[in-house]
XYZ file of C-alpha atoms in Angstrom:
291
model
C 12.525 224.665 64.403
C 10.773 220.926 63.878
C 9.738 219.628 66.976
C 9.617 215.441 66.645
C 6.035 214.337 67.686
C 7.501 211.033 68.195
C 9.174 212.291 71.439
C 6.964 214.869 73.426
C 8.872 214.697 76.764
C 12.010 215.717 74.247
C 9.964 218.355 72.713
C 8.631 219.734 75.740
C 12.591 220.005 77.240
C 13.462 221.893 74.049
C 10.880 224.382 74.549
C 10.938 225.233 78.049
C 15.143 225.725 77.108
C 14.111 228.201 74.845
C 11.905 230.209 77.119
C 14.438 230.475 79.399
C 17.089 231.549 77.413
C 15.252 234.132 76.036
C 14.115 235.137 79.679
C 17.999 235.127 80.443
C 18.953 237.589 77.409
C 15.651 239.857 77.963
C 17.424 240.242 82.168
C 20.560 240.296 80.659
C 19.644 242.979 77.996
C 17.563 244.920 81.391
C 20.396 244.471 83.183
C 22.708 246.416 80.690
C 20.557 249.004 80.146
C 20.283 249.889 83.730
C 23.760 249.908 83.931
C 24.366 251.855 81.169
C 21.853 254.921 82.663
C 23.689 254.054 86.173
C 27.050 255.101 84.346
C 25.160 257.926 82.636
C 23.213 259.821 85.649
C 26.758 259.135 87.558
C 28.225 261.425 85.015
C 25.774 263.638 84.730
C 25.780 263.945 88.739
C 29.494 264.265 88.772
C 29.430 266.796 86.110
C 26.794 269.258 88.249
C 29.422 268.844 91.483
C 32.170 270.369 88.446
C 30.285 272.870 87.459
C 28.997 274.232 90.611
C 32.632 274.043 91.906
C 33.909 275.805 88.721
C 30.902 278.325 89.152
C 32.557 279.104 92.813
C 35.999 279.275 91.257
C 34.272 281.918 88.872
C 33.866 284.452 92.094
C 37.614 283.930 92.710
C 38.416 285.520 89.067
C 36.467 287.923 89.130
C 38.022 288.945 92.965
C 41.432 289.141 91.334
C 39.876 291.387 88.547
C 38.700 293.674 90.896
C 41.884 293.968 92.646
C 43.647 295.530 89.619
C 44.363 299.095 88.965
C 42.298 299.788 85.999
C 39.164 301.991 87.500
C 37.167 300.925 84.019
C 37.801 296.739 85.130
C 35.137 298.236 88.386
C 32.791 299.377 85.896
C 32.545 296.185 83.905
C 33.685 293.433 82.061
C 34.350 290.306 80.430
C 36.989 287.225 80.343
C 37.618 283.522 80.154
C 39.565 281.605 81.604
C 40.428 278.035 80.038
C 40.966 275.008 82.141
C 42.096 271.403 81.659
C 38.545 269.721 80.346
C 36.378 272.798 81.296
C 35.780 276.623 80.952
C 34.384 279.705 82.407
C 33.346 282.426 80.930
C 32.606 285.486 83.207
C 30.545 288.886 82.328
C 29.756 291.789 84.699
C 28.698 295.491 85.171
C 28.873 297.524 87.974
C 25.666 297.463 90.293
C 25.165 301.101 89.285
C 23.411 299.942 85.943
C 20.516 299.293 88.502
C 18.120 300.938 90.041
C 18.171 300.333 94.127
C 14.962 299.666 95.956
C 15.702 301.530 98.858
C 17.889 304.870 98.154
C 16.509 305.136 94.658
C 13.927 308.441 94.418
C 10.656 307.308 94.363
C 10.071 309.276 91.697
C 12.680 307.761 89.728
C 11.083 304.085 91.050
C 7.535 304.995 89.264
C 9.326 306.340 86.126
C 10.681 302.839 85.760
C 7.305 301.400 86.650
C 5.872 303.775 83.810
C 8.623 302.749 81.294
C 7.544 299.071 82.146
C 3.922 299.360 81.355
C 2.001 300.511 84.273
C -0.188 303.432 83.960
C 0.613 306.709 85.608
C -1.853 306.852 88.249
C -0.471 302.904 89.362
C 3.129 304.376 89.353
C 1.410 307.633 91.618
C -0.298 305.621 94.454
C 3.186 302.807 94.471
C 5.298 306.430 94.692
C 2.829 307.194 97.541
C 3.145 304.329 99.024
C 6.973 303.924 98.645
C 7.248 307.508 100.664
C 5.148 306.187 103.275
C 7.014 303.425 103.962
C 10.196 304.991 103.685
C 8.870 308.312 105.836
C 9.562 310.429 103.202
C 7.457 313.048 102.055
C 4.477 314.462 103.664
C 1.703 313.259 100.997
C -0.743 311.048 102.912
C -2.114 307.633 102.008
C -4.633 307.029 99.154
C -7.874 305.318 100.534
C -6.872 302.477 98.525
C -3.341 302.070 100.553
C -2.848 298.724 102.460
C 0.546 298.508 103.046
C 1.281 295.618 105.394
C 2.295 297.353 109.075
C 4.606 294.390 109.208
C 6.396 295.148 105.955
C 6.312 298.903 106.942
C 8.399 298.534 110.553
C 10.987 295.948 108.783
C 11.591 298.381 105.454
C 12.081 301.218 108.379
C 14.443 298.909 110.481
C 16.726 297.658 108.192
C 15.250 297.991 104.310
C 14.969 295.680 101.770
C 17.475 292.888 101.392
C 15.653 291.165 98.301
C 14.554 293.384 95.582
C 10.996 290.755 95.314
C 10.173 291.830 98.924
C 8.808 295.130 97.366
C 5.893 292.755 96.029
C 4.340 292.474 99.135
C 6.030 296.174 100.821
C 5.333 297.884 98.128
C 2.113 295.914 96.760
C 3.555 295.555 93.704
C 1.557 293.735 91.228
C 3.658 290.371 90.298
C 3.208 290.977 86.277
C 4.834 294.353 86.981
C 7.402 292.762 89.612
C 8.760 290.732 86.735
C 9.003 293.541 84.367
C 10.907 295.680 86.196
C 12.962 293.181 88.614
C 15.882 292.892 85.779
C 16.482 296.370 86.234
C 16.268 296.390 90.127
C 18.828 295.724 93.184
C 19.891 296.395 97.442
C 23.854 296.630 96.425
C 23.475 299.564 94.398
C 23.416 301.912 97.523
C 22.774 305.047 96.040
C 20.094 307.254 94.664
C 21.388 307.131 91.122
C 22.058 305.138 88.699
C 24.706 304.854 85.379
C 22.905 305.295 82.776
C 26.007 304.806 80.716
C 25.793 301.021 81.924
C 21.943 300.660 82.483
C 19.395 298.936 80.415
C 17.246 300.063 77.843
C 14.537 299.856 79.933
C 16.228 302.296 83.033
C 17.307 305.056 79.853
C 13.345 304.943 78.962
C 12.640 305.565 82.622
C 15.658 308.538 82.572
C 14.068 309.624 79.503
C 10.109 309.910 81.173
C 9.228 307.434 78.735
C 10.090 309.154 75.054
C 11.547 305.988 72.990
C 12.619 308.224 70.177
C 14.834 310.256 72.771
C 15.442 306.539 74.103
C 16.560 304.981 70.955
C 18.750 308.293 70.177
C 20.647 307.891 73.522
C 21.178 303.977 73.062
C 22.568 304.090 69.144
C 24.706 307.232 70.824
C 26.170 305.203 73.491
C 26.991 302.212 70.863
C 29.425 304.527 69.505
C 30.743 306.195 73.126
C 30.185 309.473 74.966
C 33.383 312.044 74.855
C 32.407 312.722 78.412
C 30.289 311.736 81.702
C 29.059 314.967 80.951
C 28.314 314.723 76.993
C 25.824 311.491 78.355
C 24.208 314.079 81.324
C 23.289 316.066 78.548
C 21.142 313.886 76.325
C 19.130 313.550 79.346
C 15.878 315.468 80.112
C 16.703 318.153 82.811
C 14.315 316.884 85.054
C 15.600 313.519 85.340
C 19.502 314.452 85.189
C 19.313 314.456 89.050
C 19.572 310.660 89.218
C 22.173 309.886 86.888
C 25.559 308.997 88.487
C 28.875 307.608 86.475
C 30.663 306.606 89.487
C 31.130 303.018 90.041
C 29.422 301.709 92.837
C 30.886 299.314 95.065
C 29.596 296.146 93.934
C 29.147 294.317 90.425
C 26.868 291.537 89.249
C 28.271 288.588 87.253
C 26.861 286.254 85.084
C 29.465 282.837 84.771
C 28.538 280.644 81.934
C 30.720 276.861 83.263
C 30.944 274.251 80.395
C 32.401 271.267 81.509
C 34.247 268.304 79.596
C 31.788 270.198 76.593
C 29.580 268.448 77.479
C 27.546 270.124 80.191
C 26.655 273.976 80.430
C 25.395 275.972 83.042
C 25.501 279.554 84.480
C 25.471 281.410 87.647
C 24.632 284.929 88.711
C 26.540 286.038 92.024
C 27.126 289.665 93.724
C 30.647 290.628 94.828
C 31.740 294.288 96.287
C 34.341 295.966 94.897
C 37.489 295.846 97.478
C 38.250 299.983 98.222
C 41.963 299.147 98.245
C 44.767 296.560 96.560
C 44.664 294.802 100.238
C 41.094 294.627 100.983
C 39.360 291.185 99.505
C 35.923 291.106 97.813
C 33.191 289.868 99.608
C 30.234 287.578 97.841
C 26.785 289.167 98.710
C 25.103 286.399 96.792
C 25.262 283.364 94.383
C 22.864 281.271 92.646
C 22.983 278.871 89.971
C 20.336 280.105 87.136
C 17.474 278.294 86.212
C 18.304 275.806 83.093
């Protein structure tokens, strides 16, 4: 644009008119764009309320599964269920898949810590250590054992109630922790474990570590046992102790909540299993799982 020199008070009007206008549509074109990621982290936020609720709604289901008649819906499952805008997709096993921190043998406990990685004299002082705590067994103390007197008195009170408390009861190294936690839970209750249900990792520990034997049992089970006791047998003798097909009474889910498909997330919860039609399942825990 030509600016007249003949008329500078005229020019200089024109050009502080255009500063400002283009001052008004930079605020104006701020001012949108905060609006715009107001609206957005309001849906976003409204979404996460959704999904947590559906993820709550997800324990529900799986309470009226559990109330049926079918003794294999106990064991495990899967289903969906399809709402207006949103679903929820539900999968769980029976908490005997895992191994429980505080009936399981300890002898079982360092097979798993053997199938995980650690070497066998690390597994021998934990199992040491785990029969001390537990006053169990008459094998005294390595040198080496530090177990916190603290940690001793509350696992002889009342146990465990978090499987990552054996890190410090157990001195569990954390590396190993994380290994071995997936296969690891309190709401098992028992001292054995499905191995019908369990995780590669728990069938190595069944099968003292031999992955051919491992591998044999898992491409076996792919195609289904006759029998409980047709599974026994592919196990070692000296292991078939701690195997158990009875359903324990609690399961661990995993929901999966998509809302409006546009937001996903999942949660992990811990119901029992009701003993009879009238009795309602009980959540022992929920959590939303890390994104």
């Amino acid at each position: 644009m030509k600016i007249d020199a003949s008329h500078p008070q005229r020019g200089a009007a024109l050009l502080v008119v255009l500063v400002f206008a283009a001052l008004v549509s930079n605020l104006a074109m701020v001012a949108m764009r905060t609006t715009l990621s107001g609206a957005v982290a309001a849906t976003v936020f409204l979404d996460e309320m959704r999904a947590d609720e559906l993820g709550r709604d997800a324990t529900r289901l799986l309470a009226q599964q559990l109330q049926s008649d079918d003794p294999q819906a106990r064991r495990g499952g899967s289903f969906t269920a399809r709402l207006p805008f949103s679903e929820i997709a539900v999968d769980y096993v029976s908490e005997a898949a895992r191994i429980d921190v505080n009936t399981a043998p300890p002898k079982l406990l360092a097979a798993l810590f053997t199938a995980a990685g650690a070497g066998r004299d690390v597994a021998q002082g934990l199992t040491v250590r785990i029969e001390r705590l537990r006053g169990a067994g008459t094998a005294r103390p390595a040198a080496t054992d530090s177990s916190p007197p603290a940690a001793v008195k509350a696992l002889t009170r009342t146990g465990l109630v978090r499987t990552e408390q054996i890190i410090d009861a157990w001195g569990l190294p954390p590396a190993l922790y994380r290994a071995v936690q997936p296969a690891l839970t309190v709401s098992n209750k028992t001292a054995k474990v499905d191995p019908v249900l369990a995780s590669a990792l728990v069938v190595t520990a069944l099968m003292d570590g031999d992955e051919d034997r491992t591998q044999g049992f898992l491409e076996r089970r792919a195609i289904g046992f006759f029998s409980a006791d047709d599974a026994l047998a592919q196990l070692p003798s000296s292991t078939r102790q701690y195997a158990g097909f009875a359903p324990t009474r609690a399961v661990r889910a995993v929901a999966e909540v998509i809302v409006a498909k546009r937001f996903r997330r999942s949660y992990e919860f811990v119901m029992t299993v009701p003993e009879a039609a009238a009795t309602e399942p009980r959540v022992l825990s929920w959590q939303p799982l890390l994104r």
